[in-house]
Coordinates of C-alpha atoms in Angstrom, one line a residue:
X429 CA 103.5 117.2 63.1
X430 CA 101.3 115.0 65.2
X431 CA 98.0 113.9 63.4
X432 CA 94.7 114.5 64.8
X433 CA 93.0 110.7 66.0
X434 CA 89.3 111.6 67.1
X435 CA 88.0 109.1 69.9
X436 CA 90.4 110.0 72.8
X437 CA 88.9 109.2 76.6
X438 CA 91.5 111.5 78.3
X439 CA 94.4 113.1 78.0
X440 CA 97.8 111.7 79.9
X441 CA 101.5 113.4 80.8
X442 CA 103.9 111.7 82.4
X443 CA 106.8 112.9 83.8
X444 CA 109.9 111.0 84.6
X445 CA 113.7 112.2 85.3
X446 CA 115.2 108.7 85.3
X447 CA 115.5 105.9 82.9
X448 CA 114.1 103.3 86.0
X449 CA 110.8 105.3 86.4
X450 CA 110.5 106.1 82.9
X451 CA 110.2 102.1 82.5
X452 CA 108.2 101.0 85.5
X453 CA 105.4 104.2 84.3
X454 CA 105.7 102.4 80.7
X455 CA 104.7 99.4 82.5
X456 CA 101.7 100.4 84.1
X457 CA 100.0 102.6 81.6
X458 CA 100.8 99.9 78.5
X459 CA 97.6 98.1 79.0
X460 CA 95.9 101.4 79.5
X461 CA 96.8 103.3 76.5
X462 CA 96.2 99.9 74.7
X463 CA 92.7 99.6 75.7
X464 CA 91.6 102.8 76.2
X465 CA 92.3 105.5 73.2
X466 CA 94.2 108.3 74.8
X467 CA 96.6 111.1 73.9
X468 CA 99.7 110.6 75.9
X469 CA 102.6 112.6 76.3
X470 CA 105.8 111.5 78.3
X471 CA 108.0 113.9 79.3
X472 CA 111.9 112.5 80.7
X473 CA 114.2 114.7 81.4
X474 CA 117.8 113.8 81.4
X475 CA 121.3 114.6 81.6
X476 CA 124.0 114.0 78.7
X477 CA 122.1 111.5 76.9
X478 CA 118.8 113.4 76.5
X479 CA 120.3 117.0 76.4
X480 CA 117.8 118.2 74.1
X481 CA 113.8 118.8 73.5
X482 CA 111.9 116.8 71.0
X483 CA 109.1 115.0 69.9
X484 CA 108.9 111.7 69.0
X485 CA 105.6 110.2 68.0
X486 CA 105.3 106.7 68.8
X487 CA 103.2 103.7 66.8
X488 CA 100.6 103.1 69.9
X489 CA 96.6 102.1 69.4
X490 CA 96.7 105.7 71.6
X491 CA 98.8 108.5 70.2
X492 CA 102.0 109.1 72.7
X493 CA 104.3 111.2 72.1
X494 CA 108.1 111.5 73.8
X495 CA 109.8 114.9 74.7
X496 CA 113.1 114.3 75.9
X497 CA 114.5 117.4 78.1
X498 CA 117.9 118.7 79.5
X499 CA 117.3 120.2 83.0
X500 CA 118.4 123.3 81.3
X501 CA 115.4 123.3 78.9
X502 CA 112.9 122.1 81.0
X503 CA 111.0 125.5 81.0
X504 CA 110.4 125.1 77.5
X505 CA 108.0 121.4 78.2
X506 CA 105.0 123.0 79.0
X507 CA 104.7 125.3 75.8
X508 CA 104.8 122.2 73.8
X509 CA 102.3 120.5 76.0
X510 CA 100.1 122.7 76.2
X511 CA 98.9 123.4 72.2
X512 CA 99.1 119.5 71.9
X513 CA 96.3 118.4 74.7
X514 CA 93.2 117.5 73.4
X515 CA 90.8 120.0 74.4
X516 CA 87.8 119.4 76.6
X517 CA 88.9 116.3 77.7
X518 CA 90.2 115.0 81.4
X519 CA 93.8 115.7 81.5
X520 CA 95.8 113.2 83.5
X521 CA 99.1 113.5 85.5
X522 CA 101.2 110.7 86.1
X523 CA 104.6 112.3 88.3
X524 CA 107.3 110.4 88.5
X525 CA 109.9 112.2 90.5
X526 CA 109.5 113.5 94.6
X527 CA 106.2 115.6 94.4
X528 CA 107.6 117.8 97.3
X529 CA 110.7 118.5 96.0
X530 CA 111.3 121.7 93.9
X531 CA 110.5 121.3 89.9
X532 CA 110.5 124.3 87.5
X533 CA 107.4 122.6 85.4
X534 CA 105.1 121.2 88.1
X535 CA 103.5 124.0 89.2
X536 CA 102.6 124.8 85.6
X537 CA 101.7 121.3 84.8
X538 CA 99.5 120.9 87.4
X539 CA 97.9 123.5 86.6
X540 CA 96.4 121.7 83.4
X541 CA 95.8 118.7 85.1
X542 CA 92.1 117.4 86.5
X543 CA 93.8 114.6 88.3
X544 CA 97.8 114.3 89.7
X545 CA 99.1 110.6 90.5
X546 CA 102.3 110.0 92.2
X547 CA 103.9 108.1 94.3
X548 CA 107.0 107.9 96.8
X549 CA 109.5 105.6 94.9
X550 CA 111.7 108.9 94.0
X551 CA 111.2 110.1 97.7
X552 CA 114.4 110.6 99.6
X553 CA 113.2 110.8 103.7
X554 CA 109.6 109.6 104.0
X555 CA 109.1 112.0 107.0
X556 CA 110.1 115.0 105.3
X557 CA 107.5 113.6 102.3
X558 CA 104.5 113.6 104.7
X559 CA 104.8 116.4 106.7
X560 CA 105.2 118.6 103.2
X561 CA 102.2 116.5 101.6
X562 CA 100.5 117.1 104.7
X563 CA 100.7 120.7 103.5
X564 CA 100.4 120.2 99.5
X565 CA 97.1 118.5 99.6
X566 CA 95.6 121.1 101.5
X567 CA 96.4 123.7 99.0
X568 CA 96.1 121.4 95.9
X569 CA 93.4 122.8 93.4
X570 CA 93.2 119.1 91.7
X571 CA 92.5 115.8 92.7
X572 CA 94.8 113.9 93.4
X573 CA 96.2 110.2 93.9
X574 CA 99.2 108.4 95.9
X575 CA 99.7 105.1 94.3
X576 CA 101.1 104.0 97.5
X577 CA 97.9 104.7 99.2
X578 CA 96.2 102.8 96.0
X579 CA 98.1 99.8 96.6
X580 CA 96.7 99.1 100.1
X581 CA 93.4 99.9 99.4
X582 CA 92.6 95.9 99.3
X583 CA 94.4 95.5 102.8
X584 CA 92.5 98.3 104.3
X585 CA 88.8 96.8 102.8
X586 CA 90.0 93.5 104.3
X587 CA 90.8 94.7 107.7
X588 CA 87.5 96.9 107.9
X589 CA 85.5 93.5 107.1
X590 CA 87.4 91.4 109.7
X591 CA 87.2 94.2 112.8
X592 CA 83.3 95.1 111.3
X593 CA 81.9 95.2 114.5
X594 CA 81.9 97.1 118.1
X595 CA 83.6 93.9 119.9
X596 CA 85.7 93.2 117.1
X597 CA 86.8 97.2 116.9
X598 CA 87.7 97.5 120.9
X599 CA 89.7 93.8 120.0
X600 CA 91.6 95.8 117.8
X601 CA 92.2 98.7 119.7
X602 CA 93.1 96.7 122.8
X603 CA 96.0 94.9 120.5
X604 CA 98.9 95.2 122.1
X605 CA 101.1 93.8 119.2
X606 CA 101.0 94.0 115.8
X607 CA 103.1 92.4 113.2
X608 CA 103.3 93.2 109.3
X609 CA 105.4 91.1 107.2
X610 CA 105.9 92.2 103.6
X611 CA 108.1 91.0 100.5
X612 CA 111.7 92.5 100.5
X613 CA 111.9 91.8 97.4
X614 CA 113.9 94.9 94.9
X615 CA 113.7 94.9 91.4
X616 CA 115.4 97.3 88.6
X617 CA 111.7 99.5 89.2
X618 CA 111.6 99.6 93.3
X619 CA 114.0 100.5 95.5
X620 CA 111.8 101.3 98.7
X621 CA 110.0 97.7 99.1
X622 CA 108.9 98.9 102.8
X623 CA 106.5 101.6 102.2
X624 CA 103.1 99.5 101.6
X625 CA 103.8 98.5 105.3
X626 CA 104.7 101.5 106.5
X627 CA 101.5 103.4 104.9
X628 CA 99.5 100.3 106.2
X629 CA 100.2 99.9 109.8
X630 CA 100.0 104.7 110.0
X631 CA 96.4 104.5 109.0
X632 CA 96.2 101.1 111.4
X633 CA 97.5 104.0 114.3
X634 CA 96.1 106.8 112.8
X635 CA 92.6 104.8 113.1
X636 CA 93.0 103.3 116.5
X637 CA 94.4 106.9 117.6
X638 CA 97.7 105.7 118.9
X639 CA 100.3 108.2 119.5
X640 CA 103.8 107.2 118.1
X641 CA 106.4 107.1 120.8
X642 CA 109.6 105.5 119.4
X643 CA 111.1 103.5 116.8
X644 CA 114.2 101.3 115.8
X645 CA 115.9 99.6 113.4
X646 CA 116.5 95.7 114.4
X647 CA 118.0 92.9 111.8
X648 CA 116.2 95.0 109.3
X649 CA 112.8 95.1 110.7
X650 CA 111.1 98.5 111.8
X651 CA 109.4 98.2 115.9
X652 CA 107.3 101.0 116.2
X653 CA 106.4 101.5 119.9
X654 CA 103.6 103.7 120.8
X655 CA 101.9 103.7 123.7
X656 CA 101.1 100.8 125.2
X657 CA 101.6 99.2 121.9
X658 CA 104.0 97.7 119.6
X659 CA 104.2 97.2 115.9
X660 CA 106.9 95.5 114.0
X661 CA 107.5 95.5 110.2
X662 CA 109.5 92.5 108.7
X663 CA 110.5 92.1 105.3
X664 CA 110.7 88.3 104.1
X665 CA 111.6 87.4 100.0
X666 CA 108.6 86.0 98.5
X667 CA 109.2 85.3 94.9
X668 CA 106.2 84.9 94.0
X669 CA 104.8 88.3 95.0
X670 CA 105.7 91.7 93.4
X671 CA 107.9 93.8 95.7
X672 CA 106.7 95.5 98.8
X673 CA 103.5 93.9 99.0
X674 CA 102.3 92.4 102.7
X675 CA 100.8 88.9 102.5
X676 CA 100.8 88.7 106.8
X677 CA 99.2 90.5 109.5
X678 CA 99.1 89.5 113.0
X679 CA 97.5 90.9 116.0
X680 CA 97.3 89.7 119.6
X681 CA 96.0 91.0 122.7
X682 CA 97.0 90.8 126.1
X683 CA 95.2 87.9 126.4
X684 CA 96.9 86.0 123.9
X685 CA 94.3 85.9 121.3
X686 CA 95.6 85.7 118.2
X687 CA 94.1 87.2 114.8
X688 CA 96.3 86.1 111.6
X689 CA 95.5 87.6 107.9
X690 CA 97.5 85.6 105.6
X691 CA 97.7 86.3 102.1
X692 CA 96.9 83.3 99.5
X693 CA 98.6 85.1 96.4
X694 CA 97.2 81.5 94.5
X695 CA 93.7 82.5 94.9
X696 CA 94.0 85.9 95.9
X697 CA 92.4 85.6 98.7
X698 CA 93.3 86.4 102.0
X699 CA 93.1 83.8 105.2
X700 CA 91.5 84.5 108.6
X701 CA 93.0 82.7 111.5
X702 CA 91.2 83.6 114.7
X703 CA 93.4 81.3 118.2
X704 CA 94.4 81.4 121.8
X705 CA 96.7 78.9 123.1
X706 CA 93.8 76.8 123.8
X707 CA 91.7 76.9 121.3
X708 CA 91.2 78.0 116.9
X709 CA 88.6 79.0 115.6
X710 CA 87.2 77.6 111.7
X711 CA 89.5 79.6 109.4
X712 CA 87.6 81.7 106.2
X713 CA 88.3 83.9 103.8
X714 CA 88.2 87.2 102.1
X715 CA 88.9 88.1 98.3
X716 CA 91.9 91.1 98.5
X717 CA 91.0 93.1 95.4
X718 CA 94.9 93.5 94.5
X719 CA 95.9 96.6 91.9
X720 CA 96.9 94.9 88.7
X721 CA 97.6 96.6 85.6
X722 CA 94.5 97.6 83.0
X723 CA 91.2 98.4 84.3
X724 CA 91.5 97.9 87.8
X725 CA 93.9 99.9 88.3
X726 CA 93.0 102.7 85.9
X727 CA 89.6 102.3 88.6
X728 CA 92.5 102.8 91.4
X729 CA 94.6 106.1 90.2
X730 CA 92.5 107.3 88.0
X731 CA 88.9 107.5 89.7
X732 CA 89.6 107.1 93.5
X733 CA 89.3 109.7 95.7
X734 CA 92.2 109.9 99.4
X735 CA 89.5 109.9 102.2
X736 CA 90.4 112.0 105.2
X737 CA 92.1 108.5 106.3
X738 CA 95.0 109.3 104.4
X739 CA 95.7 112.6 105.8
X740 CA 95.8 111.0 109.2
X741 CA 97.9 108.3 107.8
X742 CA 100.0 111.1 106.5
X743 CA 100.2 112.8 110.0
X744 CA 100.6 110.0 111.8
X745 CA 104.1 108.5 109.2
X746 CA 105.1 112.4 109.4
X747 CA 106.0 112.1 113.0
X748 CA 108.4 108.6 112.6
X749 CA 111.9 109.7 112.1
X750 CA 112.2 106.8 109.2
X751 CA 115.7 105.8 108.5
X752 CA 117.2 104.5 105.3
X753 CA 114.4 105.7 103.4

């Protein structure tokens, strides 16, 4: 039996079906469930190895509890979730598996929730992903967050303060290449390192209303040509950084100037480099607010609302035949 801890903030279910995601989640919501007093439950279901339900209660500042699930008894999760929620409080899900893909429990699961949060690590074709999400979040009763999207969200307040003006908007728009490098850098957590670029430079399109004419795979990197324009995605190891994330952005016009956002991870700040062949301009910077564990990014998934600028990101990524992904 699970004793009653007054004080909880919100209630929190994850759900995991493998051991990678299971860990990375742990990762995340450790400083949460430290800080803030929580009930959590994690569900994982397995094969062989976790071929039964049961609970586990486990020695947290919050209370979190473990039910382990074969596939075959995975009906049976939300009857136990349900009587153990703390009523009248936010409840809070954290899916770790392909959110468009078929699941006996999520329907019912979402159900309970106030707010779902997911992302696309477990995602086996990106385009299929977006054009189905395109559909999902139109029909979602719940709030909802894609901590891909989250993960950008300092890129996206960065570019908006560089390009902040009418001149500086028809710049960009009259860019005829962009370049995003980001860290190819996979750990035991992430296997798809590419996708903060690939979300970054669809709401760059989406924005700028390019229309997506063709892409290919060269030496690794992704050139995105739409029309009249070019973009090119290329992973470089940066040890230093956590996977996927971008620390460059280059645009140039067709008069060769040159604007260069470079990421000092140091400082965490990011670089302006404004040049033509001729001439450069005083560099300055910006502060990248960056999604770190703890409150930040509790602020990130758990109180931040997709704009209509991720549907069009969404639209826009839905129509790129992505391979490997």
């Amino acid at each position: 039996m699970v004793k009653d801890i007054k004080g909880y903030l919100f209630n929190l279910i994850i759900y995991t079906a493998e051991k990678r995601r299971s860990d990375y989640f742990e990762q995340i919501v450790h400083p949460l469930i430290e800080k803030f007093p929580s009930r959590v439950i994690h569900i994982q279901c397995g094969k062989e190895e976790l071929s039964h339900t049961g609970i586990e209660p486990c020695g947290h500042a919050s209370e979190r509890l473990m039910l382990f699930s074969s596939p075959e008894n995975l009906s049976k999760i939300p009857f136990i979730v349900l009587p153990r929620l703390v009523p009248d409080l936010p409840v809070y899900l954290l899916w770790g598996d392909d959110l468009t893909a078929e699941n006996p429990i999520l329907p019912k699961l979402e159900k309970l929730a106030t707010r779902l949060i997911f992302d696309t690590e477990s995602t086996a074709n990106l385009q299929t992903f977006a054009q189905k999400m395109l559909n999902k979040v139109e029909t979602l009763n719940t709030e909802f967050m894609d901590i891909s999207w989250a993960e950008i969200a300092g890129w996206r307040d960065v570019i908006a303060q560089v390009f902040n003006t009418k001149s500086q908007l028809d710049y960009l728009r009259q860019c005829n290449y962009i370049h995003i490098k980001y860290n190819q850098l996979q750990d035991e957590y992430i296997n798809h390192d590419s996708v903060q670029a690939i979300y970054l430079q669809g709401w760059l399109a989406a924005q700028l209303e390019w229309t997506f004419k063709t892409i290919e795979e060269i030496d690794g990197e992704h050139h995105i040509e739409y029309h009249g324009r070019k973009v090119v995605l290329t992973p470089q190891k940066r040890r230093t950084l956590n996977p996927g994330i971008i620390f460059e952005i280059s645009c140039i016009d067709d008069r060769n100037l040159k604007t260069t956002l470079t990421f000092a991870d140091q400082q965490s700040k990011v670089m302006i480099y404004i040049s033509t062949p001729d001439h450069c301009d005083v560099p300055y910077s910006l502060q990248l607010q960056a999604m770190q564990t703890g409150a930040t990014a509790m602020k990130e998934m758990f109180y931040f609302r997709p704009s209509h600028h991720y549907r069009k990101m969404l639209q826009t990524i839905g129509k790129i035949p992505w391979r490997n992904f």
